[in-house]
Tab-separated table of C-alpha atoms and ligand atoms in Angstrom:
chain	number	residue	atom	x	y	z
A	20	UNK	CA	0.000	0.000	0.000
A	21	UNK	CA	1.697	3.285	-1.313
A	22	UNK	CA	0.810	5.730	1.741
A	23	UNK	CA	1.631	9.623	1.721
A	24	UNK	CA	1.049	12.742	3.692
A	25	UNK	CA	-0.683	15.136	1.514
A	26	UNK	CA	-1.170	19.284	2.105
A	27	UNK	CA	-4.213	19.453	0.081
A	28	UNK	CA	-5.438	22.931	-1.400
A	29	UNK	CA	-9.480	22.471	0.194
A	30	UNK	CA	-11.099	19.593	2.488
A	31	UNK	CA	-14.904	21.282	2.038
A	32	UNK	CA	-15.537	20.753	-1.712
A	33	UNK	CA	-19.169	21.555	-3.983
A	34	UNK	CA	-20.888	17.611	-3.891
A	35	UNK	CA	-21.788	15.954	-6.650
A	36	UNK	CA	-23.843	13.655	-4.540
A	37	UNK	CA	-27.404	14.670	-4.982
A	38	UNK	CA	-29.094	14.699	-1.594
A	39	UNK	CA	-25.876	16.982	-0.399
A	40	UNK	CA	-24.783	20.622	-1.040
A	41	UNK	CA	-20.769	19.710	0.416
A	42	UNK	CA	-18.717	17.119	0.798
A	43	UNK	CA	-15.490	16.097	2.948
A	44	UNK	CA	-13.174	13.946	1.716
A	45	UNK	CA	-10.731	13.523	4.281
A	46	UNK	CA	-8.101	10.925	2.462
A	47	UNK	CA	-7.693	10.467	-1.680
A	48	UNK	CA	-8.334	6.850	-2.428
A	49	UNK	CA	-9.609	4.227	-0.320
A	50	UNK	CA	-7.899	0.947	0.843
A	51	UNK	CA	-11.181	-0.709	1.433
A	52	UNK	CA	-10.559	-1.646	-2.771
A	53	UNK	CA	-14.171	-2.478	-3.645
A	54	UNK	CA	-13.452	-3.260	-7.352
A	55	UNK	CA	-16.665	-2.077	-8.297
A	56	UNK	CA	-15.774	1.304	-6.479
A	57	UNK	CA	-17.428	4.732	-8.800
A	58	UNK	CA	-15.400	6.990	-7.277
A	59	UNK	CA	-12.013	5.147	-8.962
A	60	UNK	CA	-11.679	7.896	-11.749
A	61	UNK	CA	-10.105	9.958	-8.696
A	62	UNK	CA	-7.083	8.567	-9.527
A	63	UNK	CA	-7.106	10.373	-13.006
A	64	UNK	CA	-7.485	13.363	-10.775
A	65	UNK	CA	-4.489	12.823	-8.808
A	66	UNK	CA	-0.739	11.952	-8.902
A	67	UNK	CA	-2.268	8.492	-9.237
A	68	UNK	CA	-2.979	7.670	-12.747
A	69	UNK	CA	-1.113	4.727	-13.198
A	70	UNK	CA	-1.919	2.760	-9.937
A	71	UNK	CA	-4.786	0.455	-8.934
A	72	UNK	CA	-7.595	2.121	-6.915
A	73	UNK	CA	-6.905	0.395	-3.653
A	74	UNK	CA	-3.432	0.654	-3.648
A	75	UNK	CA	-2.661	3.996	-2.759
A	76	UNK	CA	-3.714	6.438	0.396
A	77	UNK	CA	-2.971	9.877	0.594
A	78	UNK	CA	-3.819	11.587	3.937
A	79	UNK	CA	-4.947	14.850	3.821
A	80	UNK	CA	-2.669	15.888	6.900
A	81	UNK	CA	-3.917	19.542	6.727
A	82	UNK	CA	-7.324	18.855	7.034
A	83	UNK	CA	-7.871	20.279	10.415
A	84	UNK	CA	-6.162	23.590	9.345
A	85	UNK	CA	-7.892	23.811	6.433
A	86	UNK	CA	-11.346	23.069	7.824
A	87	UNK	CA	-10.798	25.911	10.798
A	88	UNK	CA	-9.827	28.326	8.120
A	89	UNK	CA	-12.735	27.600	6.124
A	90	UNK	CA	-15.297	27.914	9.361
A	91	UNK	CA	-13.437	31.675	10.035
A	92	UNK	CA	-14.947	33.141	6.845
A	93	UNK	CA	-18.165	30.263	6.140
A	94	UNK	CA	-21.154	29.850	8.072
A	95	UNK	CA	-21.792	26.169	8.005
A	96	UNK	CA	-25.227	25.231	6.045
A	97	UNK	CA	-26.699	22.556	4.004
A	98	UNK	CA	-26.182	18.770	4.022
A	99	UNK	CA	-22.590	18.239	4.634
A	100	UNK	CA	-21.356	14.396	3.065
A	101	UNK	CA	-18.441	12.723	4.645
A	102	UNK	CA	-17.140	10.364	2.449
A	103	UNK	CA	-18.044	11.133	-1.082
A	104	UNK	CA	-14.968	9.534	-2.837
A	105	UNK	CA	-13.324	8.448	0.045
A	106	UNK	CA	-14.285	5.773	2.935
A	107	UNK	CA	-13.675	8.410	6.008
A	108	UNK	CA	-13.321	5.050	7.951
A	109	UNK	CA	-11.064	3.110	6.120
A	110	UNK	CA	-8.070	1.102	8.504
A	111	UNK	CA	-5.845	4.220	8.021
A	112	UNK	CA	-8.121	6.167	10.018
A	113	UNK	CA	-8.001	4.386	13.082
A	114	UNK	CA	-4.152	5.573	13.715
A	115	UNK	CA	-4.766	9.107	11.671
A	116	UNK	CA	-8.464	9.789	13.641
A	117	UNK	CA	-8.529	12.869	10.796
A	118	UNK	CA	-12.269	12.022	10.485
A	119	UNK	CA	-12.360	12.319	14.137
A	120	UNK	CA	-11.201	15.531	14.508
A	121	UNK	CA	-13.477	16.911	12.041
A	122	UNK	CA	-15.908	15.828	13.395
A	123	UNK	CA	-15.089	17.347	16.654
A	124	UNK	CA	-14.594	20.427	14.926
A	125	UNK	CA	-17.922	20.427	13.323
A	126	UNK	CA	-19.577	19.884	16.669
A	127	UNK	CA	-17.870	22.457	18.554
A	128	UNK	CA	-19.084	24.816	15.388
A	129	UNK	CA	-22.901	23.232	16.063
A	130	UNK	CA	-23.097	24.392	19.592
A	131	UNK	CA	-21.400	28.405	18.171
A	132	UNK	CA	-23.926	28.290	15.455
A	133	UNK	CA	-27.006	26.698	17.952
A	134	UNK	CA	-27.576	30.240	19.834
A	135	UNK	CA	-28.453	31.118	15.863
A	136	UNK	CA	-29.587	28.358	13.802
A	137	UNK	CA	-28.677	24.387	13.707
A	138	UNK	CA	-29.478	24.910	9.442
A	139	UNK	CA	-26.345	22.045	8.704
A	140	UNK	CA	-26.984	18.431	8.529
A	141	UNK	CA	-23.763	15.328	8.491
A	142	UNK	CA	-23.871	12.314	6.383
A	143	UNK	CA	-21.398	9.508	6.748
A	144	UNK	CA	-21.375	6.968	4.182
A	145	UNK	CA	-19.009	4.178	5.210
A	146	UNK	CA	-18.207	0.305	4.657
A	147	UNK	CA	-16.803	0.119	8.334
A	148	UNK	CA	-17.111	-0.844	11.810
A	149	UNK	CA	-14.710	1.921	12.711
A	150	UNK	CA	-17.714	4.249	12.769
A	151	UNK	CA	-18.159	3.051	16.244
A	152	UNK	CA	-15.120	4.213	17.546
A	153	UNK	CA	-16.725	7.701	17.338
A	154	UNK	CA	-20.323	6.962	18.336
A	155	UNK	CA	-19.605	9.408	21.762
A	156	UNK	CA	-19.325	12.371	18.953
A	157	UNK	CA	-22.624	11.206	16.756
A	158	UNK	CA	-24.535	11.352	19.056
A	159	UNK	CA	-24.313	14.563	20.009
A	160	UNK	CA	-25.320	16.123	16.340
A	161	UNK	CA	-28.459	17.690	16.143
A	162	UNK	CA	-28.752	16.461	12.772
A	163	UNK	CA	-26.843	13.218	11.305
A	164	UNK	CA	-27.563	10.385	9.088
A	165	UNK	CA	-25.127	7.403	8.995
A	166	UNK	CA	-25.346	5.413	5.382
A	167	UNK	CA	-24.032	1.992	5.782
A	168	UNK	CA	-23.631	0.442	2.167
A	169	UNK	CA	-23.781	-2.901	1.704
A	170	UNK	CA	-24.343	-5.179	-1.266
A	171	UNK	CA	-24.340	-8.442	0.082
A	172	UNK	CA	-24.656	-10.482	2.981
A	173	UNK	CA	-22.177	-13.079	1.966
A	174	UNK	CA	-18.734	-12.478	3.918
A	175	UNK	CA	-17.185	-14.490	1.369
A	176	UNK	CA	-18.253	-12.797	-1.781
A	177	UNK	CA	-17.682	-9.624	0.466
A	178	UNK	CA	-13.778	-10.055	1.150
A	179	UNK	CA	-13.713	-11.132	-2.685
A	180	UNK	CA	-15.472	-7.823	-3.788
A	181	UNK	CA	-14.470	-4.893	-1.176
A	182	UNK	CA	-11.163	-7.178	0.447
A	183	UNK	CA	-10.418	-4.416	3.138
A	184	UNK	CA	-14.151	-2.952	4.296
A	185	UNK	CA	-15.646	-4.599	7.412
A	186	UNK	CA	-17.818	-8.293	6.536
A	187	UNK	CA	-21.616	-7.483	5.971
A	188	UNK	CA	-22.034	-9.282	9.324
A	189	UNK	CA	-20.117	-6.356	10.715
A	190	UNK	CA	-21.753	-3.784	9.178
A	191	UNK	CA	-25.337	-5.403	10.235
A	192	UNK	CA	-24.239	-5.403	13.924
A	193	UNK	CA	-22.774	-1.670	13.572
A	194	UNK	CA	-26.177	-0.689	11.876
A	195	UNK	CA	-28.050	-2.089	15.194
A	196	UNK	CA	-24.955	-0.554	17.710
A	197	UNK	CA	-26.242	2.824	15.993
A	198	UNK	CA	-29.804	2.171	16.219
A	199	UNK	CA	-29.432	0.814	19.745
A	200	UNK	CA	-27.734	4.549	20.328
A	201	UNK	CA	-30.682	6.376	18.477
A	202	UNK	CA	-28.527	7.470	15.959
A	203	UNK	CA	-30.541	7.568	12.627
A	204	UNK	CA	-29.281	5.669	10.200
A	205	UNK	CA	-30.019	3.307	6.707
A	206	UNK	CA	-28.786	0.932	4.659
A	207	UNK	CA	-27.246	1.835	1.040
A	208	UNK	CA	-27.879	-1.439	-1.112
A	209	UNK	CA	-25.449	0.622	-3.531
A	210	UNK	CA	-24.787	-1.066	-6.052
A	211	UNK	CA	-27.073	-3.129	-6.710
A	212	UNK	CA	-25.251	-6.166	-8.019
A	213	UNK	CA	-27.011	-8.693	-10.469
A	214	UNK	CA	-26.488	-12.572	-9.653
A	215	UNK	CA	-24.768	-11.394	-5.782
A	216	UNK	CA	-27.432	-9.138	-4.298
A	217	UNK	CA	-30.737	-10.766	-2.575
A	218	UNK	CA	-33.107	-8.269	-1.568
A	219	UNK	CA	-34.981	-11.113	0.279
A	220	UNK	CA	-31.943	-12.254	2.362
A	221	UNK	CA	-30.958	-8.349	3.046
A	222	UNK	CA	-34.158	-6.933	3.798
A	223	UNK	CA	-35.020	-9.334	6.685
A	224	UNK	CA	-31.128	-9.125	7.757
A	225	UNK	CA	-31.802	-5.403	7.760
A	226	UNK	CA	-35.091	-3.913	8.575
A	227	UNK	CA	-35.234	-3.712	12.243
A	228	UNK	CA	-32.133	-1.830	12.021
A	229	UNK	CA	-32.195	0.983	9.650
A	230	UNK	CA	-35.120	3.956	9.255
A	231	UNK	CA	-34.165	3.950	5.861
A	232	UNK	CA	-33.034	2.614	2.588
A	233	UNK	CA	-31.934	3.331	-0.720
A	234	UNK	CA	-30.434	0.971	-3.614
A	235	UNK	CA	-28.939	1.620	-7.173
A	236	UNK	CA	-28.229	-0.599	-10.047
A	237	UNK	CA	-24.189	-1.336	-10.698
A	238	UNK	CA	-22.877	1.674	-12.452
A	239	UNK	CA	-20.947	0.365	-15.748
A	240	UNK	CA	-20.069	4.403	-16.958
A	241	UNK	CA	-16.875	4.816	-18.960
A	242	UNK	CA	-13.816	3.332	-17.225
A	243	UNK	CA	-15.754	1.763	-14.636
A	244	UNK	CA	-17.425	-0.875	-17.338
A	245	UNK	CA	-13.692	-2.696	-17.597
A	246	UNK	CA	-13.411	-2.972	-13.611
A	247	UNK	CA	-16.822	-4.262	-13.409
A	248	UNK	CA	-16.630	-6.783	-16.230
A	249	UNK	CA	-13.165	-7.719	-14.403
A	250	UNK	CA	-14.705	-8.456	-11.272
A	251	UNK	CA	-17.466	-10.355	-12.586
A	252	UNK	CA	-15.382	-13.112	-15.109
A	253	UNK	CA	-12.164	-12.928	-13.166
A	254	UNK	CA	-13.129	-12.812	-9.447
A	255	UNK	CA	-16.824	-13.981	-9.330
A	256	UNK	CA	-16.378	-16.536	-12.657
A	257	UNK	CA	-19.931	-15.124	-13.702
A	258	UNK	CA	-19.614	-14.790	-17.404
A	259	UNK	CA	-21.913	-12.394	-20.072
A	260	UNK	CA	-23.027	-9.842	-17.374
A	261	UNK	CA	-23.189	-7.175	-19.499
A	262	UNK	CA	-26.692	-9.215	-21.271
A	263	UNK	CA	-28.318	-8.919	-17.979
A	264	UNK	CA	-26.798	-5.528	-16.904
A	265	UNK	CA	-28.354	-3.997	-20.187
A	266	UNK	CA	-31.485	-5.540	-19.617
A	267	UNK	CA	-34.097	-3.245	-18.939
A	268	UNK	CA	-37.148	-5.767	-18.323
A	269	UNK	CA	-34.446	-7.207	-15.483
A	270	UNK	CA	-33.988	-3.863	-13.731
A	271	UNK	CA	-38.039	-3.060	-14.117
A	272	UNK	CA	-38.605	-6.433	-11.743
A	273	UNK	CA	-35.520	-5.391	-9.530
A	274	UNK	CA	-37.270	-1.914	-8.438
A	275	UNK	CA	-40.597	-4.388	-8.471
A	276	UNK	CA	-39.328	-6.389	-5.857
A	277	UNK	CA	-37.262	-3.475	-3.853
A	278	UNK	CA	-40.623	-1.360	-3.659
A	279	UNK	CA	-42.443	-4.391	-2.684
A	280	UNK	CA	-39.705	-5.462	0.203
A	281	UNK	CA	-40.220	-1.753	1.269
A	282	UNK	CA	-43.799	-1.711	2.300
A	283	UNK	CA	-43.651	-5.311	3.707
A	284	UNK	CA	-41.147	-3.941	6.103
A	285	UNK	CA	-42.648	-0.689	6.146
A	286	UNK	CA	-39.353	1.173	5.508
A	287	UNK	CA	-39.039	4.419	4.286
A	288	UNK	CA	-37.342	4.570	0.727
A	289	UNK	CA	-35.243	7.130	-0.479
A	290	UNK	CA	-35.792	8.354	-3.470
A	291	UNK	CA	-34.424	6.714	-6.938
A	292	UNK	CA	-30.728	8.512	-7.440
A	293	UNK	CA	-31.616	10.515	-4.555
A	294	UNK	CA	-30.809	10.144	-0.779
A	295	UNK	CA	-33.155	12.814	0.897
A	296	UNK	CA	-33.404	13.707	4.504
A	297	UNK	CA	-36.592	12.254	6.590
B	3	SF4	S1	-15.598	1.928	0.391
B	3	SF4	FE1	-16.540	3.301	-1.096
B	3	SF4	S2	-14.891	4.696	-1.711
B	3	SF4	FE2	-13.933	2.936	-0.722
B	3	SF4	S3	-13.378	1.555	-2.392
B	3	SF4	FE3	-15.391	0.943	-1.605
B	3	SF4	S4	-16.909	1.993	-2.885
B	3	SF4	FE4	-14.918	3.002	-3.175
């Protein structure tokens, strides 16, 4: 794993995630390696072009500096993601604890900006248990949602497909930690991944846990497409994906089925390409 330090020019960047208005990314690249991962063409974007998403970490080790500056001349509003193109809690984070102090940073500006208005929201979208670590901080947000993705509940097809994130089992047991703590959180079925994902089996794994959910079909967009089809012949042996993946009939009975596991759980669904505050 090719590590570095980093002084990075900005840590609160305009999202490109619809249901937010800024994001924090506080690392480039991810070790967690999902080889599905959307958020690989950041390597393009970097000094990284020629490596393989998941081998590389830079830590952005002026993050704290650079979020104080940026609270000195911004008032904090809108939906705030952390972890847009980054898992905040990937394994380097438990030694760093960047994504700790920002959050402890954010807090302390929630209780300056309470006496006017509480008008900022968090979002943490993460693949690991590490979240936990920091559940003394969640819970004192006025206003956070934690996104647990998950696209499987096979540990084995899990350490195949995203080698370095916590085992679904993990992630179901941090999703009812968090509830337990009456911290509001879902579950992000993202991506949805023909011939791996079962609704069924995730749903009933799931529902008790979560107050909300939200799934997308596999995202096979320029670059990404060779990744995907990579993981599929070469790590799952499933051969011809692309058949089903283009299939629109397939995806129609998909949504079918996720709409229909919604109301038999009576879960609250998040809109299609949209993850919207409840
Ligand atoms: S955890 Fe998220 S950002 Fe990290 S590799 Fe997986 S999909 Fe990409």
């Amino acid at each position: 794993m090719n590590i570095n330090k980093i002084q990075s020019k900005s840590i609160i960047n305009k999202s490109n995630i619809p249901f937010s208005d800024l994001c924090i990314n506080p690392y480039v690249g991810c070790m967690h390696s999902c080889k599905y991962c959307y958020a690989m063409y950041m390597a393009g974007y970097t000094d990284h072009s020629f490596e393989k998403w998941g081998s590389f970490v830079d830590i952005k080790e002026n993050s704290i500096d650079l979020l104080k500056d940026y609270l000195k001349k911004n008032n904090l509003k809108g939906n705030i993601v952390i972890g847009s193109v980054t898992d905040a809690y990937q394994p380097i984070e438990k030694k760093e604890k960047i994504t700790r102090q920002i959050l402890e940073i954010l807090l302390k500006e929630q209780r300056q900006l309470s006496i006017f208005n509480d008008d900022f929201k968090i979002s943490i979208i993460t693949k690991n248990e590490l979240i936990l670590r920091d559940i003394d901080l969640l819970k004192q947000f006025n206003n956070i949602n934690i996104f647990i993705s998950i696209c499987t509940d096979d540990d084995k097809i899990a350490k195949i497909i995203e080698p370095l994130a916590s085992s679904p089992t993990k992630r179901i047991k941090t999703l009812s930690i968090l509830k337990e703590n009456n911290i509001k959180c879902g579950a992000l079925i993202s991506p949805y991944l023909p011939f791996i994902t079962d609704y069924d089996k995730l749903f009933s794994l799931l529902y008790d846990k979560i107050d909300f959910i939200f799934s997308e079909p596999i995202n096979i967009d320029g670059s990404i497409k060779h990744f995907v089809l990579d993981m599929y012949e070469n790590y799952l042996h499933i051969n011809n994906i692309l058949n089903t993946i283009n299939d629109k009939k397939y995806w129609l009975n998909i949504n079918k089925q996720f709409d229909s596991l919604c109301s038999k759980y009576k879960l609250t669904k998040l809109k299609n390409k949209r993850l919207e505050y409840i």
